CSV table of C-alpha atoms in Angstrom, one decimal:
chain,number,residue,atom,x,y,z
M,1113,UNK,CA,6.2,11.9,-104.7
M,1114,UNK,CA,7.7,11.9,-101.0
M,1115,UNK,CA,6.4,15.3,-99.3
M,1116,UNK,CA,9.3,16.2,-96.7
M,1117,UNK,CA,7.8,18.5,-93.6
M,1118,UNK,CA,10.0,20.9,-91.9
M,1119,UNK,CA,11.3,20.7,-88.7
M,1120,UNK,CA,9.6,23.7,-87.3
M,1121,UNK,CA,6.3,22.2,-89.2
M,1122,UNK,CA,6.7,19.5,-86.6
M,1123,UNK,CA,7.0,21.2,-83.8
M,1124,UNK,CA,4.0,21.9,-81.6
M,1125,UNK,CA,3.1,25.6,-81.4
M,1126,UNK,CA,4.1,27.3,-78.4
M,1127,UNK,CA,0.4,29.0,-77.6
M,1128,UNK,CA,-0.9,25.7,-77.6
M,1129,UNK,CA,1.8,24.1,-75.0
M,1130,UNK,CA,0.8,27.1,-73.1
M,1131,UNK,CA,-2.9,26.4,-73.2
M,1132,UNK,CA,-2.4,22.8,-71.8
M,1133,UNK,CA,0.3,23.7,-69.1
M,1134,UNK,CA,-2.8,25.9,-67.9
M,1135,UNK,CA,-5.5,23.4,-67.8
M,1136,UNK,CA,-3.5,21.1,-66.1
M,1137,UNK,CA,-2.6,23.5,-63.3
M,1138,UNK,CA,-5.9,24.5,-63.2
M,1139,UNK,CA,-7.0,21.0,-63.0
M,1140,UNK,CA,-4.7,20.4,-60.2
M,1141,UNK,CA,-6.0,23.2,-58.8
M,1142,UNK,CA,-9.7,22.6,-58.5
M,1143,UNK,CA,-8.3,18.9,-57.1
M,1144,UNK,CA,-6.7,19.8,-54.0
M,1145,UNK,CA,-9.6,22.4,-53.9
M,1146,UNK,CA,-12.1,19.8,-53.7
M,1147,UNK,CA,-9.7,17.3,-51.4
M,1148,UNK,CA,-9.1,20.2,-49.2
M,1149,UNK,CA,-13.2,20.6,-48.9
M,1150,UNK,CA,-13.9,17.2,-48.4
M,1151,UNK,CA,-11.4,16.8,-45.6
M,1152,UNK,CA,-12.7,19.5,-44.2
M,1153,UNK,CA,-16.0,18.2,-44.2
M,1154,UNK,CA,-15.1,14.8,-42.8
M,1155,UNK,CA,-13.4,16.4,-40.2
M,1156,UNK,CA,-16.5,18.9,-39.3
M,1157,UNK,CA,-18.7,15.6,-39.4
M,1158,UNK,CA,-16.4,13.9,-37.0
M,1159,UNK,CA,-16.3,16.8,-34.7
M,1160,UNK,CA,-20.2,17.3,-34.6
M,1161,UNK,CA,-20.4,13.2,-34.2
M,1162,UNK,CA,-18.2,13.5,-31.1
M,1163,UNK,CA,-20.1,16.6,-29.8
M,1164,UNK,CA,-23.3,14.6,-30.6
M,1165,UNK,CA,-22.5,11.7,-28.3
M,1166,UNK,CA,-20.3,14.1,-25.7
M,1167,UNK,CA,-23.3,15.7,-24.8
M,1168,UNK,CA,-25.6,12.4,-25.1
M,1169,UNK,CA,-23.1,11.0,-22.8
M,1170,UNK,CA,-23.3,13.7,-20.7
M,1171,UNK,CA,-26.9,14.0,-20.1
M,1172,UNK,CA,-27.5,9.9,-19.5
M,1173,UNK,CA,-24.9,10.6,-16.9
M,1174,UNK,CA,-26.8,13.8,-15.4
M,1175,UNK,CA,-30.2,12.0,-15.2
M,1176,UNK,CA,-28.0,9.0,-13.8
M,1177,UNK,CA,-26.6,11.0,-10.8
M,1178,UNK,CA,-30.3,12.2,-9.5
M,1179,UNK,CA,-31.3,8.5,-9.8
M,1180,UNK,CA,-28.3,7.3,-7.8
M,1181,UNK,CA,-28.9,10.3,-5.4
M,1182,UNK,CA,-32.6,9.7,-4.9
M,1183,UNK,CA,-32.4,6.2,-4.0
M,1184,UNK,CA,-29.6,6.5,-1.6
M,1185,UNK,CA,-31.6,9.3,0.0
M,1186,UNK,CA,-34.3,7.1,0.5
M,1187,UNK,CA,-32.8,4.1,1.0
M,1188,UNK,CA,-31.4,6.2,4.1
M,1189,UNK,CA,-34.6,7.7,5.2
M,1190,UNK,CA,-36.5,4.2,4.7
M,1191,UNK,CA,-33.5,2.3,7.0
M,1192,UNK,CA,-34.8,1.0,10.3
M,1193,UNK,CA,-34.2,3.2,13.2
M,1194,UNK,CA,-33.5,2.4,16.7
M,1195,UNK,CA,-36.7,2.2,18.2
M,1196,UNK,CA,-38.7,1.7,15.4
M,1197,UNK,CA,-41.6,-0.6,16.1
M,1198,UNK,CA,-40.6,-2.8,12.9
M,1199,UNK,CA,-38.8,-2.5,9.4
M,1200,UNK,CA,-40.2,0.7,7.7
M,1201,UNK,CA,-42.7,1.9,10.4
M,1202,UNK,CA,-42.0,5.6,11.5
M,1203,UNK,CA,-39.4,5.8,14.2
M,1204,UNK,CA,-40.2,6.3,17.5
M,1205,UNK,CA,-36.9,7.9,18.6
M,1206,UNK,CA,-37.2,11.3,16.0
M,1207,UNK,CA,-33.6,12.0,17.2
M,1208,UNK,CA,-32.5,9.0,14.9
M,1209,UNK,CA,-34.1,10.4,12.1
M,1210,UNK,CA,-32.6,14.1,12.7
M,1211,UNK,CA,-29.5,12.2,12.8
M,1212,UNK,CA,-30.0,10.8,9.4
M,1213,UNK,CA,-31.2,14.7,8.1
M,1214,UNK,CA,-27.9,15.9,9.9
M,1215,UNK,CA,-25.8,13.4,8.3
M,1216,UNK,CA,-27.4,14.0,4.8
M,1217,UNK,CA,-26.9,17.9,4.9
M,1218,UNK,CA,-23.8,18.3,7.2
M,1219,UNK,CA,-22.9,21.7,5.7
M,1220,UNK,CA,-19.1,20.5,6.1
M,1221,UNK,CA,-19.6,18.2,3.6
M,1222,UNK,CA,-17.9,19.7,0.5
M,1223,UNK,CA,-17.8,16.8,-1.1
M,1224,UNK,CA,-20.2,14.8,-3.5
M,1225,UNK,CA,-23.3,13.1,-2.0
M,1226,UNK,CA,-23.0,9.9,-5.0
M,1227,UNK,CA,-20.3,9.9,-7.6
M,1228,UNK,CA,-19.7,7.2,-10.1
M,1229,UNK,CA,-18.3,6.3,-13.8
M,1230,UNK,CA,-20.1,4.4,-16.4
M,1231,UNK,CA,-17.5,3.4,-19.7
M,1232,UNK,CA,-16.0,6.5,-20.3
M,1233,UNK,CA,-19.1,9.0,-18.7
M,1234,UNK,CA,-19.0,10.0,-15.4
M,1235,UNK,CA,-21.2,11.8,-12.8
M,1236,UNK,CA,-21.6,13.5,-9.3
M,1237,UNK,CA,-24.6,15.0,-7.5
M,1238,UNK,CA,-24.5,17.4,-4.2
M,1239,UNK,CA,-27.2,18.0,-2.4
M,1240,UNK,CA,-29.1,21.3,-1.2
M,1241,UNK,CA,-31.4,21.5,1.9
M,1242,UNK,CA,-33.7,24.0,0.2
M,1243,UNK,CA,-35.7,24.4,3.3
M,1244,UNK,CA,-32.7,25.9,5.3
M,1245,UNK,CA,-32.4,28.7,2.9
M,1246,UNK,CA,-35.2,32.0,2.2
M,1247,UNK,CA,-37.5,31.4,-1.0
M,1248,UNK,CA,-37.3,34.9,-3.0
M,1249,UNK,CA,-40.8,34.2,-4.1
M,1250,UNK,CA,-42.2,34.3,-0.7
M,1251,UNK,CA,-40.6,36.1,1.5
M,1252,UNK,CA,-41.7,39.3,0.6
M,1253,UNK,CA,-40.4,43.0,1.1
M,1254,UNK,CA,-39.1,42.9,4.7
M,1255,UNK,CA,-37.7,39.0,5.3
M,1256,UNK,CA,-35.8,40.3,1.8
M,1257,UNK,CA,-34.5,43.7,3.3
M,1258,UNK,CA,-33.7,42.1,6.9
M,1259,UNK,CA,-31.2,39.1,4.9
M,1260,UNK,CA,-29.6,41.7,2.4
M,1261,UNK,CA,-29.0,44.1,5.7
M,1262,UNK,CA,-26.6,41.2,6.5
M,1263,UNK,CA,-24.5,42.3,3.2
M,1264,UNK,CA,-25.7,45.4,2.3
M,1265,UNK,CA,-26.8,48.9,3.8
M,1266,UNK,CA,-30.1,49.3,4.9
M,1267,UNK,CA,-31.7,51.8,2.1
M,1268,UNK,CA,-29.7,49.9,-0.3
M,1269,UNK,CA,-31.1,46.8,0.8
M,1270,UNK,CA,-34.5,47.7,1.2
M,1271,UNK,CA,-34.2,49.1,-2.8
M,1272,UNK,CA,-33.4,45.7,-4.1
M,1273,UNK,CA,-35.8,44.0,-1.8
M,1274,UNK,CA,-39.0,45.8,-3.1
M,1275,UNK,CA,-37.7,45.6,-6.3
M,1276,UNK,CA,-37.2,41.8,-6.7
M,1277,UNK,CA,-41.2,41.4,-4.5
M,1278,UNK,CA,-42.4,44.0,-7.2
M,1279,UNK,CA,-41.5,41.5,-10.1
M,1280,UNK,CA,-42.5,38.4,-7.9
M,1281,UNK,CA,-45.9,39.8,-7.2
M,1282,UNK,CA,-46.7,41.5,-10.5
M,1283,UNK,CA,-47.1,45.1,-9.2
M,1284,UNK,CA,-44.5,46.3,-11.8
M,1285,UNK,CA,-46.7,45.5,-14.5
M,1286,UNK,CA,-49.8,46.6,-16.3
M,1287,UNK,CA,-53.0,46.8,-13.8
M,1288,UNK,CA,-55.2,45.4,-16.2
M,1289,UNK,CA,-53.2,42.3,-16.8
M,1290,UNK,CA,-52.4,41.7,-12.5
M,1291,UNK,CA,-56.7,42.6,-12.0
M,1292,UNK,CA,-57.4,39.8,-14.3
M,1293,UNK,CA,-55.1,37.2,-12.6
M,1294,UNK,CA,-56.7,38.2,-9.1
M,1295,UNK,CA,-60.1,37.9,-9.9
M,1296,UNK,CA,-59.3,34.4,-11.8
M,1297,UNK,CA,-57.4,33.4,-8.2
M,1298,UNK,CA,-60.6,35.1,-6.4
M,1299,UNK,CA,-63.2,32.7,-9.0
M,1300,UNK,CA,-61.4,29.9,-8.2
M,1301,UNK,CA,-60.9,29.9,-4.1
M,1302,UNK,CA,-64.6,31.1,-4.0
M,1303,UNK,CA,-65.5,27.7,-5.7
M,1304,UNK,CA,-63.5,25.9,-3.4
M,1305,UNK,CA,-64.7,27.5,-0.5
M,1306,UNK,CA,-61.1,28.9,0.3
M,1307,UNK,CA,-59.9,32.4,0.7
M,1308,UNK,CA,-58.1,33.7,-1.8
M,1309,UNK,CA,-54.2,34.1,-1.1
M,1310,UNK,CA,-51.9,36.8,-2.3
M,1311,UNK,CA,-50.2,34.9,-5.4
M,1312,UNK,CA,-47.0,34.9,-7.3
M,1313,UNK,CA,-47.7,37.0,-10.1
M,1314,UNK,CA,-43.9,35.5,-11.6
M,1315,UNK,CA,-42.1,33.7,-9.9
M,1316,UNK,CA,-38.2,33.2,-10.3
M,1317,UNK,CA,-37.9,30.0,-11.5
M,1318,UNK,CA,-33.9,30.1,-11.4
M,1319,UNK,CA,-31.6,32.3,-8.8
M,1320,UNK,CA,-29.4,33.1,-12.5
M,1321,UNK,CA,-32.8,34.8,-12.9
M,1322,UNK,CA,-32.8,36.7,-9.5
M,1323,UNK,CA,-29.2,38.1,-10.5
M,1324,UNK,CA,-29.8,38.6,-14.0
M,1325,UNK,CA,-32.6,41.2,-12.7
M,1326,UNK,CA,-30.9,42.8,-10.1
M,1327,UNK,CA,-26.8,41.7,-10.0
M,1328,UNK,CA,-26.0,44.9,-12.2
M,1329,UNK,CA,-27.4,47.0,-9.1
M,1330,UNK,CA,-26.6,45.2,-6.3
M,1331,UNK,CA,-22.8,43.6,-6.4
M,1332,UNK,CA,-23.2,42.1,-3.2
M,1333,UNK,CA,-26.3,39.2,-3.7
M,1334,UNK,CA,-23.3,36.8,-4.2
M,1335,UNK,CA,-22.3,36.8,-1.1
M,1336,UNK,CA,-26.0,35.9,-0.1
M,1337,UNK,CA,-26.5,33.8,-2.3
M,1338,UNK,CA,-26.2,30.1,-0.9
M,1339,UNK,CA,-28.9,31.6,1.6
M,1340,UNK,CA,-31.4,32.0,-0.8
M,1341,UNK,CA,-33.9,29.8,-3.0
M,1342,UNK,CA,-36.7,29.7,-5.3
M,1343,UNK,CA,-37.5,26.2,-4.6
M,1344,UNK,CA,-39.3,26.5,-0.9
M,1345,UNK,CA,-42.5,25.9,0.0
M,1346,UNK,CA,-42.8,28.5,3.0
M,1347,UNK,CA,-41.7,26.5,5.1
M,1348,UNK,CA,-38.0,27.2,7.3
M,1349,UNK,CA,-35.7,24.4,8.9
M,1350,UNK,CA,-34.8,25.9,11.8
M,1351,UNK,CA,-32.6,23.2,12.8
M,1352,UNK,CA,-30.4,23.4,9.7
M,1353,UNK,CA,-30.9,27.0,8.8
M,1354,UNK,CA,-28.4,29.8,9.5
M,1355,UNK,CA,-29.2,32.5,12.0
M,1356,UNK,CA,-29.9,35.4,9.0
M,1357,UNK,CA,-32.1,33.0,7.3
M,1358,UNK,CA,-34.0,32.5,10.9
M,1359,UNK,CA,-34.4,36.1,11.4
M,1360,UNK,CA,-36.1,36.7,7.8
M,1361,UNK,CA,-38.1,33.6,7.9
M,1362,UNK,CA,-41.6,35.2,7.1
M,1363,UNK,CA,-43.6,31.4,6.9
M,1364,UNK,CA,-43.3,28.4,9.3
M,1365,UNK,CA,-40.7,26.8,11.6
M,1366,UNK,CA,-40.7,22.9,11.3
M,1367,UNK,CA,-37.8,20.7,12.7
M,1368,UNK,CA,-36.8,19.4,9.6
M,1369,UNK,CA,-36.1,19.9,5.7
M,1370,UNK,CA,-39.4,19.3,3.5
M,1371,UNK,CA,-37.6,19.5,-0.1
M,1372,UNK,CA,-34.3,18.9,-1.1
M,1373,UNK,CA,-32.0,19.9,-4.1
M,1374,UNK,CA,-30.0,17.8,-6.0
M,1375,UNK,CA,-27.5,19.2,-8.2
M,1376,UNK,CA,-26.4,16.5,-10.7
M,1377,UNK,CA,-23.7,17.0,-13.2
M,1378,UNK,CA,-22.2,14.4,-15.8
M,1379,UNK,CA,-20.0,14.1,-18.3
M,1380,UNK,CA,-17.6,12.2,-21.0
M,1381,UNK,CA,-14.3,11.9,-20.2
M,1382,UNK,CA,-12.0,13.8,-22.3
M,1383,UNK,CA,-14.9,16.0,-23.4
M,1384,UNK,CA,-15.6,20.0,-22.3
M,1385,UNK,CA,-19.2,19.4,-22.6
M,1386,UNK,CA,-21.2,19.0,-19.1
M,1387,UNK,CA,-24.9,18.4,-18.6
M,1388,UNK,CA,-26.9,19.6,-14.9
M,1389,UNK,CA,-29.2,18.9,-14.4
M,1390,UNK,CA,-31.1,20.2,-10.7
M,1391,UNK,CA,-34.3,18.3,-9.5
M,1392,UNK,CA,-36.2,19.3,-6.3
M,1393,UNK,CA,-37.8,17.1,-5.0
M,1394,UNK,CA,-40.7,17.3,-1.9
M,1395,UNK,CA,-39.9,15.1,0.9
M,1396,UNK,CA,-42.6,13.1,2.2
M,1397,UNK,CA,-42.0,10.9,5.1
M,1398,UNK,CA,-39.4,8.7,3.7
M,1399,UNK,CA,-40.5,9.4,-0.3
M,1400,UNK,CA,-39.0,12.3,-2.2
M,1401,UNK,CA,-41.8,13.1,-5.0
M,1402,UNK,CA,-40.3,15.6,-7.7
M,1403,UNK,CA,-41.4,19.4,-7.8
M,1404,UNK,CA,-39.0,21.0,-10.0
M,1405,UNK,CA,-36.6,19.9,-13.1
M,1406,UNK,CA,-34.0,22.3,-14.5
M,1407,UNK,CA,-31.3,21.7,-17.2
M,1408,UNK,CA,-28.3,23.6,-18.5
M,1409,UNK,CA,-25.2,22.5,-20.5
M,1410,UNK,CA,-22.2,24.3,-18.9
């Protein structure tokens, strides 16, 4: 016997045509979802990659400038001089020598000291004569006052002078803490046979520092700003350094620079990122020996 289905018997029910048209956009759906988060991804993992090796770059190129500026330094300061008794003997004629110092911090110079590219990194380094400039950690209350007088009224100056030696020496902080420190300082020199010396309590270790503390109060340190340090050693060359600096010099005159700054930036072409990196370095006879190492990305 032949069974005979209708055509509406056939036909598939609309509720379930419905129910697949949904999965199937919802399918679609979560797929461009997922390809939208994976292509994301990739290009997140790309992006870090090339920040990755921008700033790898960046900093090989950095420690690369104070290389190529220490060696020409001293490749300068270790040339024969006229009058030198022989090859790498000290000159006999110092004016040869202050004419190497003079060429090395001409303050006309606005230029780079070294500069050179490696594959697609780059670098640059300028130099500082930190001795021609007045060390915030040493100069105390009134070398401080007489250089800010320069820029600044005399109370006003005076204000931001004992307030920056304060923090140097310590004297803003708990007594307890600063007695403890002296007497250490006082153990110690007594067991070397030495007098005890007054002692940076905390010393700036950055002039971002010095402004940080004080640049809220006092507008003006910018405009003395390429006169001042935290880098010296107390000593002041007189040769090289501007008359405001002479007349707040609290330490010693010498004749010429006994550390040196080298500012040293690099960087990958096509990249924002840029390492410095600044080293100071102590200048003995015609060695540089390093004192200081400071690194920001800018």
């Amino acid at each position: 016997m032949k069974t005979h289905l209708s055509g509406a018997s056939r036909r598939i029910p609309r509720a379930r045509r419905g129910v697949a048209l949904l999965t199937a956009l919802m399918t679609i759906a979560v797929l461009v979802s997922l390809t939208a988060v994976v292509g994301r991804a990739a290009r997140n993992s790309a992006n870090l990659t090339a920040n990755t090796r921008a700033t790898l770059v960046a900093r090989a190129m950095a420690e690369s400038a104070v290389l190529a500026a220490r060696v020409a330094i001293e490749t300068r300061l270790g040339a024969p001089l006229p009058g030198a008794p022989q090859p790498g003997a000290a000159p006999a004629d110092t004016s040869a020598l202050d004419t190497v110092y003079d060429a090395l911090f001409d303050p006309a110079l606005r230029t780079p000291f070294v500069t050179d590219s490696v594959g697609d990194g780059a670098f640059a380094a300028t130099l500082v004569n930190v001795s021609a400039r007045l060390d915030v950690n040493n100069a105390g209350v009134e070398g401080l006052t007489t250089l800010f007088r320069t820029v600044a009224p005399r109370d006003e100056a005076a204000r931001i002078a004992a307030r920056l030696d304060a923090y140097v020496r310590g004297t803003d902080t708990p007594a307890a803490a600063r007695d403890s420190l002296v007497r250490r300082d006082s153990l110690f020199a007594a067991l070397l046979g030495q007098s005890a010396t007054p002692r940076a309590m905390r010393p700036f270790d950055s002039l971002d520092e010095v402004e940080a503390l004080v640049g809220a109060d006092a507008p003006w340190i910018g405009a003395v700003a390429e006169a001042l340090t935290v880098d010296g050693d107390g000593r002041i060359d007189r040769r090289r350094a501007s008359p405001a600096v002479r007349a707040a010099a609290s330490g010693s005159l010498v004749d010429r620079p006994t550390r040196v700054l080298i500012v040293a930036r690099g960087w990958q072409r096509g990249s924002a990122v840029t390492q410095e990196i600044q080293a100071v370095y102590a200048i003995q006879d015609r060695e540089l020996r390093l004192v200081r190492w400071r690194e920001q990305s800018r």
